[in-house]
Tab-separated table of C-alpha atoms in Angstrom:
chain	number	residue	atom	x	y	z
P	1	MET	CA	0.000	0.000	0.000
P	2	THR	CA	1.370	3.418	-0.975
P	3	SER	CA	1.403	6.178	1.644
P	4	GLU	CA	0.643	9.716	0.471
P	5	LEU	CA	2.536	11.737	3.056
P	6	VAL	CA	1.904	15.211	4.462
P	7	PRO	CA	4.573	17.313	6.232
P	8	GLY	CA	5.472	15.550	9.473
P	9	GLY	CA	3.992	12.223	8.328
P	10	ASN	CA	6.117	9.095	8.362
P	11	VAL	CA	6.168	5.570	7.005
P	12	ALA	CA	8.195	2.446	7.799
P	13	LEU	CA	10.898	1.539	5.272
P	14	PRO	CA	12.359	-1.763	4.081
P	15	LEU	CA	15.767	-2.549	5.517
P	16	ASP	CA	17.603	-3.523	2.349
P	17	LEU	CA	17.270	-0.785	-0.271
P	18	VAL	CA	15.236	2.378	-0.758
P	19	ARG	CA	15.216	4.602	-3.834
P	20	LEU	CA	14.101	8.218	-3.622
P	21	ARG	CA	13.403	9.953	-6.929
P	22	VAL	CA	12.634	13.623	-7.595
P	23	ALA	CA	12.001	14.246	-11.267
P	24	GLY	CA	12.237	17.651	-12.927
P	25	ASP	CA	14.656	20.585	-12.898
P	26	PHE	CA	16.079	19.776	-9.492
P	27	ASP	CA	19.327	18.582	-7.981
P	28	VAL	CA	19.004	15.990	-5.240
P	29	SER	CA	21.466	15.878	-2.333
P	30	ALA	CA	21.766	13.964	0.935
P	31	LEU	CA	23.453	14.554	4.297
P	32	VAL	CA	24.318	11.557	6.478
P	33	THR	CA	24.377	12.475	10.165
P	34	GLY	CA	24.717	10.904	13.582
P	35	ALA	CA	22.697	11.387	16.745
P	36	ASP	CA	24.091	14.923	17.154
P	37	GLY	CA	22.641	15.974	13.793
P	38	LYS	CA	26.098	16.614	12.284
P	39	VAL	CA	28.091	14.992	9.498
P	40	GLY	CA	31.128	12.960	10.480
P	41	SER	CA	33.177	14.395	7.601
P	42	ASP	CA	32.624	16.054	4.246
P	43	ALA	CA	32.276	12.526	2.800
P	44	ASP	CA	28.811	12.429	4.406
P	45	PHE	CA	27.555	15.092	1.963
P	46	VAL	CA	26.297	13.408	-1.221
P	47	PHE	CA	25.578	15.749	-4.142
P	48	TYR	CA	26.123	16.044	-7.896
P	49	ASN	CA	29.922	16.356	-7.602
P	50	GLN	CA	30.314	13.731	-4.841
P	51	ALA	CA	27.777	11.124	-5.793
P	52	GLN	CA	28.548	8.349	-3.329
P	53	ALA	CA	29.036	7.646	0.361
P	54	PRO	CA	28.785	4.371	2.300
P	55	GLY	CA	25.192	3.229	1.873
P	56	VAL	CA	24.146	6.209	-0.280
P	57	ARG	CA	24.467	6.599	-4.044
P	58	LEU	CA	23.198	9.400	-6.291
P	59	SER	CA	22.435	8.623	-9.912
P	60	GLY	CA	20.733	11.376	-11.887
P	61	ASP	CA	17.499	12.262	-10.103
P	62	THR	CA	17.509	9.243	-7.781
P	63	LEU	CA	19.117	8.548	-4.413
P	64	ALA	CA	19.615	4.898	-3.482
P	65	VAL	CA	19.972	4.315	0.266
P	66	GLU	CA	20.939	1.017	1.901
P	67	PRO	CA	20.503	1.577	5.658
P	68	GLY	CA	22.583	-1.454	6.600
P	69	ARG	CA	25.609	-0.100	4.743
P	70	LEU	CA	25.664	3.422	6.180
P	71	ARG	CA	28.840	4.431	8.004
P	72	GLY	CA	29.063	3.602	11.692
P	73	GLY	CA	27.015	5.863	13.952
P	74	ALA	CA	24.766	7.141	11.155
P	75	CYS	CA	21.125	7.315	12.168
P	76	ARG	CA	19.689	9.891	9.761
P	77	VAL	CA	19.825	10.706	6.043
P	78	THR	CA	18.371	14.113	5.147
P	79	VAL	CA	17.171	14.446	1.545
P	80	VAL	CA	17.540	17.908	0.018
P	81	VAL	CA	16.496	19.385	-3.322
P	82	SER	CA	17.644	22.580	-5.012
P	83	ALA	CA	17.094	24.060	-8.452
P	84	ALA	CA	19.272	22.618	-11.209
P	85	VAL	CA	20.133	26.193	-12.183
P	86	PRO	CA	21.979	27.506	-9.104
P	87	GLY	CA	20.306	30.332	-7.223
P	88	THR	CA	16.880	29.859	-8.792
P	89	PRO	CA	14.076	30.345	-6.225
P	90	LEU	CA	12.114	27.120	-5.941
P	91	GLY	CA	8.890	29.121	-6.101
P	92	ARG	CA	9.546	29.680	-9.808
P	93	LEU	CA	9.484	25.936	-10.481
P	94	PRO	CA	6.753	23.317	-10.231
P	95	ALA	CA	6.684	21.819	-6.744
P	96	PRO	CA	9.032	18.811	-6.493
P	97	ARG	CA	7.416	15.421	-6.009
P	98	LEU	CA	9.168	12.634	-4.146
P	99	GLU	CA	8.532	8.993	-5.004
P	100	VAL	CA	9.981	6.301	-2.742
P	101	THR	CA	10.336	2.710	-3.950
P	102	ASP	CA	11.776	-0.469	-2.487
P	103	GLY	CA	14.390	-2.741	-4.002
P	104	ALA	CA	11.777	-4.511	-6.130
P	105	GLY	CA	10.505	-1.240	-7.582
P	106	ARG	CA	7.283	-1.161	-5.541
P	107	THR	CA	6.161	2.306	-4.503
P	108	VAL	CA	6.364	2.775	-0.730
P	109	ALA	CA	5.404	6.442	-0.380
P	110	ARG	CA	4.888	9.694	-2.236
P	111	PHE	CA	5.221	13.244	-0.993
P	112	ALA	CA	4.335	16.535	-2.659
P	113	PRO	CA	5.373	19.399	-0.320
P	114	PRO	CA	3.551	22.730	-0.162
P	115	HIS	CA	4.675	25.213	-2.796
P	116	THR	CA	7.710	27.232	-1.721
P	117	GLY	CA	8.577	30.884	-2.317
P	118	PRO	CA	11.985	32.576	-2.548
P	119	GLU	CA	13.920	29.717	-0.916
P	120	THR	CA	16.586	28.071	-3.045
P	121	VAL	CA	16.812	24.815	-1.082
P	122	LEU	CA	14.143	22.509	0.307
P	123	LEU	CA	14.607	19.942	3.048
P	124	LEU	CA	12.337	17.392	1.475
P	125	ALA	CA	12.425	14.344	3.749
P	126	GLU	CA	14.597	12.323	6.078
P	127	LEU	CA	15.294	8.669	6.707
P	128	TYR	CA	15.863	8.006	10.405
P	129	VAL	CA	16.141	5.253	12.959
P	130	ARG	CA	15.783	5.269	16.730
P	131	PRO	CA	16.947	2.634	19.228
P	132	GLY	CA	14.683	-0.385	19.143
P	133	THR	CA	12.864	0.661	15.961
P	134	GLY	CA	13.312	0.132	12.246
P	135	TRP	CA	14.108	2.769	9.636
P	136	LYS	CA	11.370	5.242	8.746
P	137	LEU	CA	10.864	8.068	6.288
P	138	ARG	CA	9.507	11.418	7.512
P	139	ALA	CA	8.188	14.058	5.120
P	140	ILE	CA	9.520	17.563	5.889
P	141	GLY	CA	8.922	20.081	3.076
P	142	GLN	CA	10.810	22.916	4.825
P	143	GLY	CA	12.219	25.760	2.695
P	144	TYR	CA	15.765	26.974	3.352
P	145	ALA	CA	16.884	30.395	2.158
P	146	ASP	CA	20.669	30.197	2.625
P	147	GLY	CA	21.429	27.953	-0.333
P	148	LEU	CA	23.149	24.610	-0.497
P	149	ALA	CA	26.412	25.940	0.927
P	150	GLY	CA	24.607	27.479	3.913
P	151	LEU	CA	22.748	24.241	4.525
P	152	ALA	CA	25.986	22.270	4.391
P	153	ARG	CA	27.587	24.598	6.939
P	154	ASP	CA	24.726	24.118	9.365
P	155	PHE	CA	25.149	20.352	9.176
P	156	GLY	CA	28.883	20.663	9.928
P	157	VAL	CA	30.459	20.695	6.445
P	158	ARG	CA	33.252	23.238	5.902
P	159	VAL	CA	32.505	25.436	2.914
P	160	THR	CA	35.420	27.493	1.609
P	161	ASP	CA	33.424	30.348	0.098
P	162	ASP	CA	35.321	33.289	1.614
P	163	GLY	CA	36.235	34.786	-1.728
P	164	GLY	CA	39.841	33.620	-1.646
P	165	PRO	CA	41.607	32.503	-4.811
P	166	THR	CA	40.514	29.132	-6.129
P	167	ALA	CA	41.463	27.173	-9.182
P	168	ALA	CA	39.163	27.657	-12.144
P	169	ALA	CA	36.789	24.774	-12.698
P	170	ALA	CA	34.902	23.924	-15.842
P	171	PRO	CA	31.106	24.020	-15.450
P	172	ASP	CA	29.108	20.866	-16.048
P	173	ALA	CA	26.199	20.484	-18.464
P	174	ARG	CA	23.903	22.479	-16.169
P	175	GLY	CA	26.383	25.299	-15.641
P	176	ARG	CA	27.456	24.239	-12.151
P	177	SER	CA	31.012	24.477	-10.927
P	178	ALA	CA	32.691	21.094	-10.886
P	179	ARG	CA	34.192	21.921	-7.489
P	180	PRO	CA	31.981	23.551	-4.810
P	181	GLY	CA	34.891	24.079	-2.405
P	182	MET	CA	33.654	21.949	0.489
P	183	THR	CA	36.443	20.503	2.609
P	184	GLY	CA	36.914	19.154	6.116
P	185	THR	CA	34.409	19.602	8.929
P	186	ARG	CA	33.591	22.129	11.581
P	187	ALA	CA	30.796	22.969	13.979
P	188	PRO	CA	27.608	24.388	12.401
P	189	ARG	CA	27.595	28.144	11.973
P	190	LEU	CA	24.973	30.833	12.410
P	191	ALA	CA	24.824	33.936	10.273
P	192	GLU	CA	27.501	36.544	10.955
P	193	GLY	CA	29.585	34.033	12.927
P	194	SER	CA	27.345	34.456	15.991
P	195	ALA	CA	27.092	30.803	17.068
P	196	ASP	CA	30.322	30.770	19.064
P	197	ASP	CA	29.433	34.001	20.886
P	198	PHE	CA	25.925	32.765	21.658
P	199	LEU	CA	27.046	29.388	22.979
P	200	HIS	CA	29.927	30.876	24.975
P	201	LEU	CA	27.669	33.362	26.766
P	202	VAL	CA	24.856	30.888	27.350
P	203	ASN	CA	27.075	28.070	28.576
P	204	ALA	CA	28.986	30.412	30.894
P	205	ALA	CA	25.694	31.386	32.540
P	206	ARG	CA	24.563	27.752	32.693
P	207	ALA	CA	27.855	26.690	34.271
P	208	GLN	CA	27.414	29.283	37.033
P	209	ALA	CA	23.931	27.871	37.676
P	210	GLY	CA	25.214	24.278	37.729
P	211	SER	CA	23.434	23.338	34.477
P	212	PRO	CA	25.109	21.270	31.730
P	213	SER	CA	26.242	22.936	28.534
P	214	VAL	CA	24.027	22.997	25.468
P	215	ALA	CA	25.226	22.265	21.938
P	216	LEU	CA	24.073	23.760	18.670
P	217	ASP	CA	21.749	21.492	16.673
P	218	PRO	CA	21.401	22.157	12.912
P	219	ARG	CA	17.751	21.105	12.874
P	220	LEU	CA	16.951	23.652	15.542
P	221	VAL	CA	18.992	26.222	13.598
P	222	LEU	CA	16.828	25.563	10.566
P	223	ALA	CA	13.616	25.934	12.580
P	224	ALA	CA	14.880	29.108	14.292
P	225	ARG	CA	15.842	30.727	10.997
P	226	SER	CA	12.520	29.829	9.436
P	227	HIS	CA	10.545	31.284	12.330
P	228	ALA	CA	12.629	34.440	12.626
P	229	ARG	CA	12.086	35.045	8.922
P	230	ALA	CA	8.339	34.438	9.297
P	231	MET	CA	8.138	36.990	12.116
P	232	ALA	CA	10.115	39.531	10.094
P	233	ASP	CA	7.820	39.005	7.115
P	234	ALA	CA	4.782	39.543	9.343
P	235	GLY	CA	6.382	42.521	11.084
P	236	ARG	CA	5.490	41.245	14.567
P	237	LEU	CA	6.512	38.795	17.252
P	238	GLY	CA	4.407	35.661	17.607
P	239	GLY	CA	4.340	31.919	18.050
P	240	GLU	CA	2.966	31.689	14.515
P	241	GLY	CA	4.173	33.515	11.435
P	242	ARG	CA	2.014	34.997	8.739
P	243	ASP	CA	2.139	31.560	7.103
P	244	GLY	CA	0.153	30.110	10.034
P	245	VAL	CA	2.942	27.716	11.040
P	246	SER	CA	3.923	27.637	14.712
P	247	VAL	CA	7.490	27.628	15.950
P	248	HIS	CA	6.884	24.148	17.393
P	249	GLN	CA	5.664	22.846	14.040
P	250	ARG	CA	8.844	24.222	12.485
P	251	ILE	CA	10.939	22.270	15.014
P	252	THR	CA	9.075	19.046	14.282
P	253	GLY	CA	9.129	19.725	10.533
P	254	ALA	CA	12.910	20.131	10.663
P	255	GLY	CA	13.132	16.595	12.055
P	256	TYR	CA	13.841	17.306	15.740
P	257	ALA	CA	11.680	15.200	18.060
P	258	TYR	CA	11.716	16.614	21.565
P	259	VAL	CA	10.612	15.688	25.052
P	260	THR	CA	10.779	19.288	26.242
P	261	VAL	CA	11.282	22.564	24.413
P	262	GLY	CA	11.516	26.269	25.176
P	263	GLU	CA	11.714	29.367	23.028
P	264	HIS	CA	12.516	33.050	23.209
P	265	LEU	CA	10.867	35.291	20.609
P	266	VAL	CA	12.365	38.764	20.904
P	267	SER	CA	12.714	41.898	18.779
P	268	GLY	CA	15.178	44.734	19.164
P	269	PRO	CA	18.613	43.436	20.236
P	270	ARG	CA	21.314	43.959	17.578
P	271	THR	CA	23.824	41.290	18.597
P	272	PRO	CA	23.818	37.835	20.217
P	273	ALA	CA	25.362	39.368	23.344
P	274	GLU	CA	22.533	41.898	23.633
P	275	PHE	CA	20.022	39.105	23.073
P	276	VAL	CA	21.479	36.891	25.806
P	277	ASP	CA	21.665	39.829	28.229
P	278	TYR	CA	18.000	40.571	27.541
P	279	CYS	CA	16.964	36.959	28.219
P	280	LEU	CA	18.895	36.836	31.475
P	281	GLU	CA	17.248	39.985	32.841
P	282	SER	CA	13.836	38.577	33.788
P	283	ALA	CA	13.306	35.607	36.070
P	284	ARG	CA	10.998	33.769	33.673
P	285	SER	CA	13.184	33.950	30.575
P	286	ARG	CA	16.293	33.313	32.669
P	287	ARG	CA	14.789	30.031	33.893
P	288	THR	CA	14.522	28.874	30.300
P	289	VAL	CA	18.147	29.767	29.488
P	290	LEU	CA	19.373	27.913	32.582
P	291	ASP	CA	16.968	24.946	32.535
P	292	PRO	CA	19.142	21.846	33.171
P	293	ALA	CA	16.815	19.664	31.100
P	294	PHE	CA	17.901	21.243	27.816
P	295	ARG	CA	20.714	19.701	25.770
P	296	HIS	CA	20.495	21.573	22.451
P	297	ALA	CA	19.957	25.178	21.392
P	298	ALA	CA	19.857	27.464	18.359
P	299	LEU	CA	19.698	31.182	17.676
P	300	ALA	CA	18.706	33.031	14.520
P	301	HIS	CA	17.523	36.472	13.507
P	302	ALA	CA	15.925	38.176	10.521
P	303	ASP	CA	15.512	41.847	9.711
P	304	GLY	CA	12.206	43.358	8.686
P	305	GLY	CA	12.006	46.941	9.912
P	306	ASP	CA	13.184	45.607	13.270
P	307	ARG	CA	15.470	42.696	14.095
P	308	TYR	CA	13.502	39.580	15.078
P	309	TRP	CA	15.186	36.822	17.078
P	310	THR	CA	14.230	33.210	17.703
P	311	ALA	CA	16.119	31.139	20.270
P	312	LEU	CA	15.210	27.493	20.716
P	313	TRP	CA	16.078	25.186	23.603
P	314	ALA	CA	15.292	21.484	23.571
P	315	ALA	CA	15.939	18.045	24.965
P	316	PRO	CA	15.666	15.229	22.404
P	317	LEU	CA	12.972	12.605	22.629
P	318	THR	CA	14.437	9.206	23.438
P	319	PRO	CA	12.703	5.990	24.512
P	320	ASP	CA	13.992	6.537	28.063
P	321	ALA	CA	12.788	10.156	28.094
P	322	LEU	CA	9.346	9.152	26.852
P	323	SER	CA	8.927	6.321	29.369
P	324	GLY	CA	10.299	8.526	32.159
P	325	THR	CA	7.848	11.318	31.362
P	326	ALA	CA	4.906	8.901	31.339
P	327	ALA	CA	6.069	7.284	34.584
P	328	GLU	CA	6.247	10.684	36.276
P	329	VAL	CA	2.677	11.496	35.199
P	330	VAL	CA	1.491	8.167	36.623
P	331	ALA	CA	3.358	8.734	39.896
P	332	LEU	CA	1.890	12.233	40.331
P	333	THR	CA	-1.580	10.949	39.460
P	334	ASN	CA	-1.331	8.143	41.989
P	335	ALA	CA	-0.084	10.592	44.614
P	336	GLU	CA	-3.310	12.569	44.146
P	337	ARG	CA	-5.356	9.384	44.466
P	338	GLY	CA	-3.440	8.464	47.605
P	339	ARG	CA	-4.266	11.814	49.189
P	340	ALA	CA	-7.945	11.068	48.459
P	341	GLY	CA	-7.715	7.617	50.044
P	342	LEU	CA	-7.932	5.759	46.720
P	343	PRO	CA	-5.806	2.837	45.521
P	344	PRO	CA	-3.136	3.528	42.869
P	345	LEU	CA	-3.743	2.952	39.182
P	346	ALA	CA	-1.779	0.201	37.431
P	347	VAL	CA	-0.120	0.949	34.114
P	348	ASP	CA	-1.851	-0.834	31.219
P	349	PRO	CA	0.311	-1.238	28.068
P	350	LEU	CA	-2.736	-1.300	25.773
P	351	LEU	CA	-4.157	1.911	27.236
P	352	THR	CA	-0.657	3.407	27.005
P	353	ALA	CA	-0.450	2.561	23.301
P	354	ALA	CA	-3.849	4.122	22.635
P	355	ALA	CA	-2.997	7.292	24.606
P	356	GLN	CA	0.344	7.676	22.845
P	357	ALA	CA	-1.242	7.162	19.430
P	358	HIS	CA	-3.839	9.845	20.161
P	359	CYS	CA	-1.167	12.382	21.126
P	360	ALA	CA	0.802	11.635	17.970
P	361	ASP	CA	-2.383	11.924	15.925
P	362	MET	CA	-3.228	15.336	17.398
P	363	VAL	CA	0.228	16.557	16.366
P	364	ALA	CA	0.151	14.999	12.895
P	365	ARG	CA	-3.395	16.095	11.996
P	366	ASP	CA	-3.241	19.413	13.843
P	367	PHE	CA	-6.304	19.085	16.078
P	368	TYR	CA	-7.030	19.020	19.795
P	369	ASP	CA	-10.094	17.050	20.846
P	370	HIS	CA	-11.330	13.829	22.420
P	371	THR	CA	-13.004	13.101	19.080
P	372	CYS	CA	-10.669	12.431	16.160
P	373	PRO	CA	-11.371	13.864	12.685
P	374	ASP	CA	-12.602	10.401	11.669
P	375	GLY	CA	-15.155	10.441	14.506
P	376	SER	CA	-13.447	7.913	16.785
P	377	GLN	CA	-13.816	8.317	20.549
P	378	PRO	CA	-11.547	7.319	23.479
P	379	TRP	CA	-13.253	3.934	23.880
P	380	ASP	CA	-12.868	3.291	20.154
P	381	ARG	CA	-9.143	3.963	20.382
P	382	ALA	CA	-8.817	1.727	23.456
P	383	ARG	CA	-10.660	-1.075	21.666
P	384	ALA	CA	-8.505	-0.652	18.549
P	385	ALA	CA	-5.403	-1.050	20.712
P	386	GLY	CA	-6.775	-4.367	22.000
P	387	SER	CA	-8.105	-3.220	25.376
P	388	ARG	CA	-11.217	-4.911	26.780
P	389	ARG	CA	-11.757	-2.603	29.742
P	390	ARG	CA	-15.450	-2.029	30.405
P	391	THR	CA	-15.193	1.628	31.407
P	392	ILE	CA	-12.975	4.163	29.635
P	393	GLY	CA	-12.196	7.766	30.540
P	394	GLU	CA	-9.775	10.242	29.017
P	395	ASN	CA	-7.991	13.439	30.010
P	396	ILE	CA	-6.117	15.477	27.405
P	397	ALA	CA	-4.097	18.670	27.681
P	398	CYS	CA	-1.749	20.747	25.548
P	399	GLY	CA	0.922	23.346	26.124
P	400	GLN	CA	2.129	22.273	29.579
P	401	ARG	CA	5.898	21.831	29.756
P	402	SER	CA	6.226	19.193	32.506
P	403	PRO	CA	4.369	16.279	34.152
P	404	ALA	CA	3.920	18.359	37.310
P	405	GLU	CA	2.367	21.209	35.354
P	406	VAL	CA	-0.046	19.019	33.440
P	407	VAL	CA	-1.234	16.985	36.456
P	408	ASP	CA	-1.689	20.189	38.458
P	409	GLY	CA	-3.797	21.605	35.627
P	410	TRP	CA	-5.968	18.509	35.490
P	411	MET	CA	-6.480	18.581	39.259
P	412	HIS	CA	-7.732	22.175	39.029
P	413	SER	CA	-10.313	21.237	36.397
P	414	PRO	CA	-13.434	19.549	37.841
P	415	GLY	CA	-14.018	17.125	34.952
P	416	HIS	CA	-10.374	16.039	34.696
P	417	ARG	CA	-10.081	15.776	38.471
P	418	ALA	CA	-13.139	13.514	38.535
P	419	ASN	CA	-11.457	11.096	36.132
P	420	ILE	CA	-8.250	11.003	38.186
P	421	LEU	CA	-10.169	10.345	41.401
P	422	LYS	CA	-12.778	7.946	40.016
P	423	ARG	CA	-12.881	4.872	42.252
P	424	GLU	CA	-14.053	2.606	39.430
P	425	PHE	CA	-10.845	3.133	37.459
P	426	GLY	CA	-7.991	0.755	38.197
P	427	HIS	CA	-5.722	1.155	35.187
P	428	ILE	CA	-4.069	3.964	33.259
P	429	GLY	CA	-2.086	4.671	30.109
P	430	VAL	CA	-0.239	7.931	29.477
P	431	GLY	CA	0.698	9.488	26.137
P	432	PHE	CA	2.927	12.428	25.300
P	433	ALA	CA	3.994	14.024	21.993
P	434	GLY	CA	5.900	17.174	21.149
P	435	GLY	CA	5.104	19.263	18.086
P	436	GLY	CA	2.017	20.882	16.655
P	437	ARG	CA	0.790	24.373	17.438
P	438	ALA	CA	0.683	23.871	21.199
P	439	ALA	CA	4.245	22.507	21.648
P	440	VAL	CA	3.287	19.417	23.676
P	441	TYR	CA	0.199	17.201	23.856
P	442	TRP	CA	-0.740	14.952	26.766
P	443	ALA	CA	-3.284	12.184	27.290
P	444	GLN	CA	-4.374	9.970	30.165
P	445	LEU	CA	-6.545	6.995	29.272
P	446	PHE	CA	-8.262	5.344	32.231
P	447	GLY	CA	-9.818	1.881	32.338
P	448	GLY	CA	-12.066	0.043	34.737
């Protein structure tokens, strides 16, 4: 069965061979990265002048990927398209269409991203694997304005484009230089060389507070740049740009799955130092900068009458982080039941699966309700997961940043509190998903 993907949608992939084809006036490229989101060397960048890396081969308009043959430590392959004529805005061309086939030529998935505008590069999709799971493909469809060289820099590839003397190179049939000047590796870079300043200032403050250092993540950089540009285009600060896309959707669309996330949306400061000083001034924004839970960060700005900044802070979603978050919600819920003289709820794997699926569905289909767009209700989802509990109840929430915050909110809402303290319930499943307009989505599914 062929999956027609939308941005953020994913599909399981075969383990042996996958071919990804983008027909038309486009160049296809790929970046092979590890868990830190960075290339291991410039050999991990596959493009028209370097058409092969371990497990990845480019032939014309088609990338062939063999997950089992990727270099050690690789867990992600990001698929990128740009115009065949360098510098051409993708908005002037028909939208690219991705077709994914297996080794036998059977179509696995298709993806037609939303039409782009002035961007010259599009992050089209990514192949990824997480511990304990098989390889999947996620549709992205995120425009990138800094060109292929800028994209490569943000993934850790050194690009020698400083205007120094270089040997002349004959153009190929499409007028492209036969040597793009990409050598070695380095840390990803923000515009105007600001990444080092930003990280130095932030990590110095975190060290004084006893918090671990954060590292720059290229996916967060992409999301930050996209959102800063959207705010500049709209001429105002906001969680959503004029395009209607939230900063959290941009993070998810860039391929970063998180267990917790924070953001600073600020206008006015002219330098990273001024920005960091501003964020450290108030207690609330300072807490975000110093939060020990965060492991990655990014900073970007765009000018549009004023200078608009987006800073992102995140901790990646891992199986341990997901199970730990759910366990904390259960523990806090049972503590409330204990204070009311009620027995604790036992974790039910089937209810857990249904709750987790509902959270992921709310993110993927951009809704927030007990009733899904297809009309299914909590008891339908429990039954579909295999549960045979006679009585089903559900609490959902969105926007809360921690288990303590979400359980406290439920306990201050009469209907949600009634579910938590219902004597007839003996089992619980907890779901959690980051992304979507509201940053995080939560669900408790109760059974009796």
